[in-house]
Short mmCIF file of C-alpha atoms in Angstrom, two decimals:
data_model
loop_
_atom_site.label_atom_id
_atom_site.label_comp_id
_atom_site.label_asym_id
_atom_site.label_seq_id
_atom_site.Cartn_x
_atom_site.Cartn_y
_atom_site.Cartn_z
CA MET K 1 11.18 66.29 -34.34
CA LYS K 2 9.81 69.62 -35.80
CA LYS K 3 12.11 72.44 -37.38
CA VAL K 4 14.51 71.33 -35.29
CA PHE K 5 15.44 75.42 -33.20
CA ILE K 6 17.44 78.53 -29.38
CA LEU K 7 20.12 78.39 -29.37
CA PHE K 8 19.09 79.04 -29.62
CA PHE K 9 20.08 78.83 -28.52
CA VAL K 10 20.67 81.58 -26.57
CA PHE K 11 17.61 83.21 -26.02
CA ILE K 12 19.82 85.22 -23.65
CA LEU K 13 18.24 88.40 -23.67
CA ASN K 14 18.41 91.08 -21.14
CA TYR K 15 21.57 89.22 -19.20
CA SER K 16 25.05 89.72 -18.93
CA PHE K 17 26.23 86.12 -18.84
CA GLY K 18 30.55 86.65 -18.71
CA GLN K 19 31.55 83.41 -18.47
CA GLN K 20 29.13 81.77 -16.46
CA ARG K 21 27.87 77.68 -17.67
CA MET K 22 24.80 77.70 -19.10
CA TYR K 23 21.98 75.40 -20.62
CA VAL K 24 19.74 76.12 -22.99
CA GLY K 25 17.22 74.15 -23.55
CA LEU K 26 14.88 74.53 -26.16
CA HIS K 27 11.24 72.94 -26.85
CA TYR K 28 9.52 72.89 -29.76
CA VAL K 29 5.97 73.31 -29.73
CA THR K 30 3.38 72.65 -32.99
CA VAL K 31 0.00 73.94 -32.57
CA LYS K 32 -2.99 74.60 -35.33
CA ASN K 33 -2.98 78.00 -36.14
CA GLU K 34 -6.41 78.40 -34.79
CA ASP K 35 -4.93 77.43 -31.33
CA ALA K 36 -1.60 79.95 -31.44
CA GLN K 37 -3.35 82.68 -30.20
CA ALA K 38 -5.15 80.96 -26.89
CA HIS K 39 -1.53 79.25 -26.63
CA ILE K 40 -0.14 82.40 -26.14
CA ASP K 41 -2.04 83.86 -23.05
CA SER K 42 -2.42 80.17 -21.21
CA GLU K 43 2.06 81.17 -21.59
CA LYS K 44 1.28 84.59 -20.52
CA ASN K 45 -1.57 84.15 -17.66
CA TYR K 46 -0.01 81.02 -16.28
CA PHE K 47 3.87 79.64 -17.18
CA SER K 48 5.53 82.71 -17.36
CA LYS K 49 4.47 83.43 -14.47
CA ARG K 50 5.69 81.27 -12.76
CA HIS K 51 8.85 80.78 -14.92
CA LYS K 52 9.34 84.74 -13.09
CA ALA K 53 8.99 82.79 -9.43
CA ALA K 54 11.42 80.19 -10.56
CA ILE K 55 13.73 82.62 -11.58
CA ASP K 56 13.03 84.71 -8.50
CA ASN K 57 13.94 82.56 -6.31
CA GLY K 58 16.89 81.21 -8.47
CA ASN K 59 16.03 78.09 -9.42
CA LYS K 60 15.67 79.02 -13.52
CA ILE K 61 18.39 81.80 -15.09
CA GLY K 62 15.89 83.04 -18.05
CA TRP K 63 12.68 81.24 -19.82
CA ASP K 64 11.79 83.17 -23.48
CA MET K 65 9.12 81.88 -25.48
CA TRP K 66 9.14 82.40 -29.48
CA ARG K 67 7.60 81.99 -32.39
CA LEU K 68 9.23 80.58 -35.34
CA GLU K 69 8.29 82.67 -38.65
CA ASN K 70 10.20 81.32 -41.63
CA PRO K 71 7.26 78.07 -42.36
CA ASN K 72 6.39 76.30 -45.40
CA TYR K 73 4.26 78.06 -47.68
CA ARG K 74 0.25 78.47 -46.54
CA GLU K 75 1.64 76.05 -42.89
CA PRO K 76 -1.57 75.31 -41.53
CA HIS K 77 0.31 75.18 -37.83
CA THR K 78 2.24 77.64 -35.81
CA THR K 79 5.31 76.27 -33.84
CA PHE K 80 6.75 78.33 -30.52
CA VAL K 81 10.33 77.69 -28.96
CA TYR K 82 10.76 78.07 -25.21
CA ALA K 83 14.21 78.68 -24.56
CA HIS K 84 14.74 77.79 -20.79
CA LEU K 85 18.39 78.96 -19.48
CA GLU K 86 19.52 76.83 -16.92
CA ASN K 87 22.32 76.75 -14.57
CA PRO K 88 23.92 73.52 -15.05
CA ASP K 89 24.79 72.62 -11.68
CA ASN K 90 20.91 72.52 -10.66
CA GLU K 91 18.11 70.29 -10.97
CA PRO K 92 15.67 72.45 -13.64
CA ASN K 93 12.62 73.26 -11.31
CA MET K 94 9.25 75.43 -11.07
CA GLN K 95 10.28 76.39 -7.79
CA GLY K 96 8.46 79.51 -6.38
CA GLY K 97 5.64 78.96 -8.55
CA ASN K 98 3.76 76.23 -7.32
CA ASN K 99 1.78 78.33 -5.05
CA MET K 100 0.21 80.95 -7.47
CA PHE K 101 -3.05 78.87 -8.40
CA SER K 102 -5.12 76.25 -6.96
CA GLU K 103 -4.73 72.90 -8.35
CA SER K 104 -7.48 72.53 -9.76
CA GLU K 105 -7.48 75.63 -11.60
CA ILE K 106 -3.42 74.74 -13.23
CA ASN K 107 -4.74 70.89 -14.00
CA MET K 108 -6.98 72.57 -16.10
CA VAL K 109 -4.85 75.09 -17.76
CA ARG K 110 -2.33 72.03 -18.51
CA LYS K 111 -4.65 69.47 -20.14
CA LYS K 112 -6.50 72.41 -22.63
CA TRP K 113 -2.43 72.70 -23.18
CA THR K 114 -1.55 69.41 -23.83
CA ASP K 115 -4.53 69.17 -26.08
CA ARG K 116 -3.45 71.67 -28.44
CA VAL K 117 -0.38 70.69 -29.22
CA VAL K 118 -0.09 68.59 -32.37
CA LYS K 119 3.69 68.05 -31.66
CA SER K 120 6.87 69.13 -29.50
CA GLY K 121 10.08 68.31 -29.68
CA TYR K 122 13.03 69.24 -26.71
CA VAL K 123 17.15 69.65 -27.18
CA MET K 124 19.66 70.72 -24.68
CA THR K 125 22.59 73.22 -26.22
CA SER K 126 25.08 74.56 -23.34
CA TYR K 127 26.22 77.80 -24.54
CA LYS K 128 29.86 78.26 -25.00
CA GLY K 129 30.22 81.28 -24.99
CA GLY K 130 29.04 85.20 -26.90
CA PHE K 131 27.22 88.42 -26.73
CA VAL K 132 23.81 89.65 -25.18
CA PRO K 133 22.30 93.91 -25.11
CA ALA K 134 22.90 95.40 -21.36
CA ALA K 135 19.97 94.44 -18.90
CA ASN K 136 19.45 98.05 -18.63
CA GLN K 137 18.74 97.62 -22.53
CA ASP K 138 15.51 96.20 -24.74
CA PRO K 139 15.74 92.84 -25.80
CA PRO K 140 15.98 91.70 -29.45
CA LYS K 141 12.96 90.99 -31.13
CA TYR K 142 14.69 88.46 -33.99
CA ALA K 143 16.60 85.46 -33.67
CA VAL K 144 18.05 84.08 -36.40
CA LEU K 145 19.20 80.22 -36.36
CA ASP K 146 21.60 78.43 -38.18
CA TRP K 147 21.59 74.72 -36.75
CA MET K 148 25.42 73.54 -37.33
CA MET K 149 27.08 70.00 -38.82
CA VAL K 150 30.93 69.46 -37.19
CA ASP K 151 32.56 66.53 -37.35
CA PRO K 152 33.06 64.96 -33.46
CA ILE K 153 37.10 65.69 -34.91
CA ASP K 154 36.82 68.76 -35.15
CA PHE K 155 34.79 70.15 -32.47
CA TYR K 156 38.00 72.44 -30.19
CA GLU K 157 39.12 73.64 -33.75
CA TYR K 158 35.59 74.91 -34.80
CA GLU K 159 34.38 76.35 -31.38
CA GLN K 160 37.87 78.43 -30.63
CA THR K 161 37.47 79.81 -34.65
CA GLU K 162 34.30 80.71 -34.08
CA LEU K 163 34.52 82.33 -30.60
CA LYS K 164 37.88 83.86 -31.49
CA THR K 165 37.28 84.86 -34.43
CA PHE K 166 33.59 84.99 -35.91
CA LEU K 167 32.60 86.43 -32.55
CA PRO K 168 34.68 89.88 -32.49
CA MET K 169 33.61 90.27 -35.81
CA GLN K 170 29.79 89.61 -35.12
CA LYS K 171 30.66 92.37 -31.89
CA SER K 172 32.03 95.53 -34.03
CA ASN K 173 28.57 94.92 -36.51
CA LYS K 174 26.23 97.75 -35.88
CA ILE K 175 22.94 95.39 -36.40
CA VAL K 176 23.28 92.20 -34.86
CA LYS K 177 22.03 92.55 -31.18
CA GLY K 178 23.64 90.05 -29.87
CA TRP K 179 25.40 86.10 -30.77
CA GLY K 180 25.34 82.79 -29.25
CA LEU K 181 27.06 80.00 -29.46
CA HIS K 182 25.61 76.39 -28.68
CA LYS K 183 26.78 72.82 -28.69
CA VAL K 184 23.98 69.88 -28.82
CA VAL K 185 24.74 68.33 -25.71
CA SER K 186 21.49 65.68 -25.96
CA PRO K 187 21.77 62.65 -27.29
CA SER K 188 21.85 62.09 -31.52
CA ASN K 189 21.43 58.78 -31.39
CA ASN K 190 22.91 57.23 -33.48
CA ASN K 191 22.17 59.93 -36.04
CA LEU K 192 24.54 60.99 -38.13
CA GLU K 193 23.45 63.55 -40.15
CA ALA K 194 21.54 65.59 -36.36
CA SER K 195 23.05 68.83 -35.49
CA ASN K 196 25.85 69.27 -33.19
CA TYR K 197 26.11 73.40 -32.81
CA VAL K 198 23.82 76.31 -32.70
CA VAL K 199 24.98 80.02 -33.78
CA ALA K 200 21.40 82.26 -32.48
CA ARG K 201 21.97 86.18 -34.13
CA PHE K 202 20.18 88.61 -33.33
CA PHE K 203 18.39 91.42 -34.47
CA ASP K 204 16.30 94.26 -33.60
CA SER K 205 14.01 94.48 -36.83
CA MET K 206 13.31 91.77 -39.90
CA SER K 207 14.39 95.02 -41.37
CA ASP K 208 17.75 94.46 -39.59
CA ILE K 209 18.05 90.86 -41.05
CA TYR K 210 16.66 91.68 -44.58
CA ASN K 211 20.24 94.21 -44.57
CA MET K 212 23.05 91.74 -43.12
CA MET K 213 21.34 88.79 -45.77
CA ASP K 214 22.17 92.27 -48.49
CA GLN K 215 25.42 93.04 -47.98
CA THR K 216 27.91 92.17 -50.34
CA ASN K 217 31.16 93.19 -49.38
CA PRO K 218 35.11 93.11 -50.55
CA LEU K 219 36.84 90.32 -48.74
CA SER K 220 40.70 90.45 -48.47
CA LYS K 221 42.76 87.44 -48.89
CA ASN K 222 42.92 86.98 -45.29
CA MET K 223 38.84 86.64 -45.11
CA LYS K 224 38.87 84.71 -47.81
CA ALA K 225 41.42 81.98 -46.48
CA THR K 226 39.05 82.97 -42.93
CA MET K 227 35.47 81.93 -44.79
CA LYS K 228 36.99 78.98 -46.71
CA ASN K 229 37.89 77.52 -43.55
CA ILE K 230 35.03 77.85 -41.35
CA MET K 231 32.71 76.51 -43.81
CA ASP K 232 35.28 73.42 -44.19
CA LEU K 233 34.74 73.46 -40.68
CA ARG K 234 30.98 73.05 -40.33
CA LYS K 235 27.47 73.07 -42.85
CA ILE K 236 25.30 75.00 -41.62
CA LYS K 237 22.03 72.70 -42.04
CA ARG K 238 18.94 74.81 -41.92
CA SER K 239 18.28 78.47 -40.41
CA GLN K 240 15.19 79.52 -38.73
CA VAL K 241 14.20 82.54 -38.04
CA LEU K 242 12.84 83.72 -35.15
CA SER K 243 10.34 86.51 -33.56
CA LEU K 244 9.93 87.44 -29.56
CA VAL K 245 6.42 86.78 -28.41
CA LEU K 246 7.44 86.67 -23.46
CA SER K 247 10.65 86.66 -22.14
CA GLU K 248 11.21 86.10 -18.43
CA ARG K 249 14.12 87.76 -16.41
#
């Protein structure tokens, strides 16, 4: 599947989660570059409104549309990542927005949407913990997704290390506006090289991402041991930079 991207992520922007269980479905959709704006327009004018209605009716937690910002050189395609924030206790549905447009109109929009798609893929993740901006703050405009490969026998230790050690560190970093750990719960079809966790970090700008990557600080003996421990527990398979296109809460 494509460069799969939520957790996602978390693509949990202006929403306060606390300890609420949440699934984040990441839908990767690739279109030709010349069709990218038409794809955005259809989401803005039609589908985002239906997602908003589903959110208002309690059938969904949130929805985001992101654009992949680090494709291959001279890539002729644009990849979007849709983050569907769902309550695990609810069946995903779009109830509440079905009557916003006529059946003929929405069918026409759906057909054009489908005709633009070159390829697509879907990954379901489970939100394990993190932090996001308050609801009255502007949502971050950029996200970095790190896809991790962890040995199943280390799942528990890895989660605890991320949540108890690295989450507080990220929270104290003024550049990082949000952080989330997600476990991939989609079946891997016996792919032993498949990623099974996603760490999402959120930023206000690309400059902030560059500044974070540019930081080179001396490490104490304890910090070196901590870093070595996390590196032994997981391997970063790939990193993706995303920019926010649309968001509904």
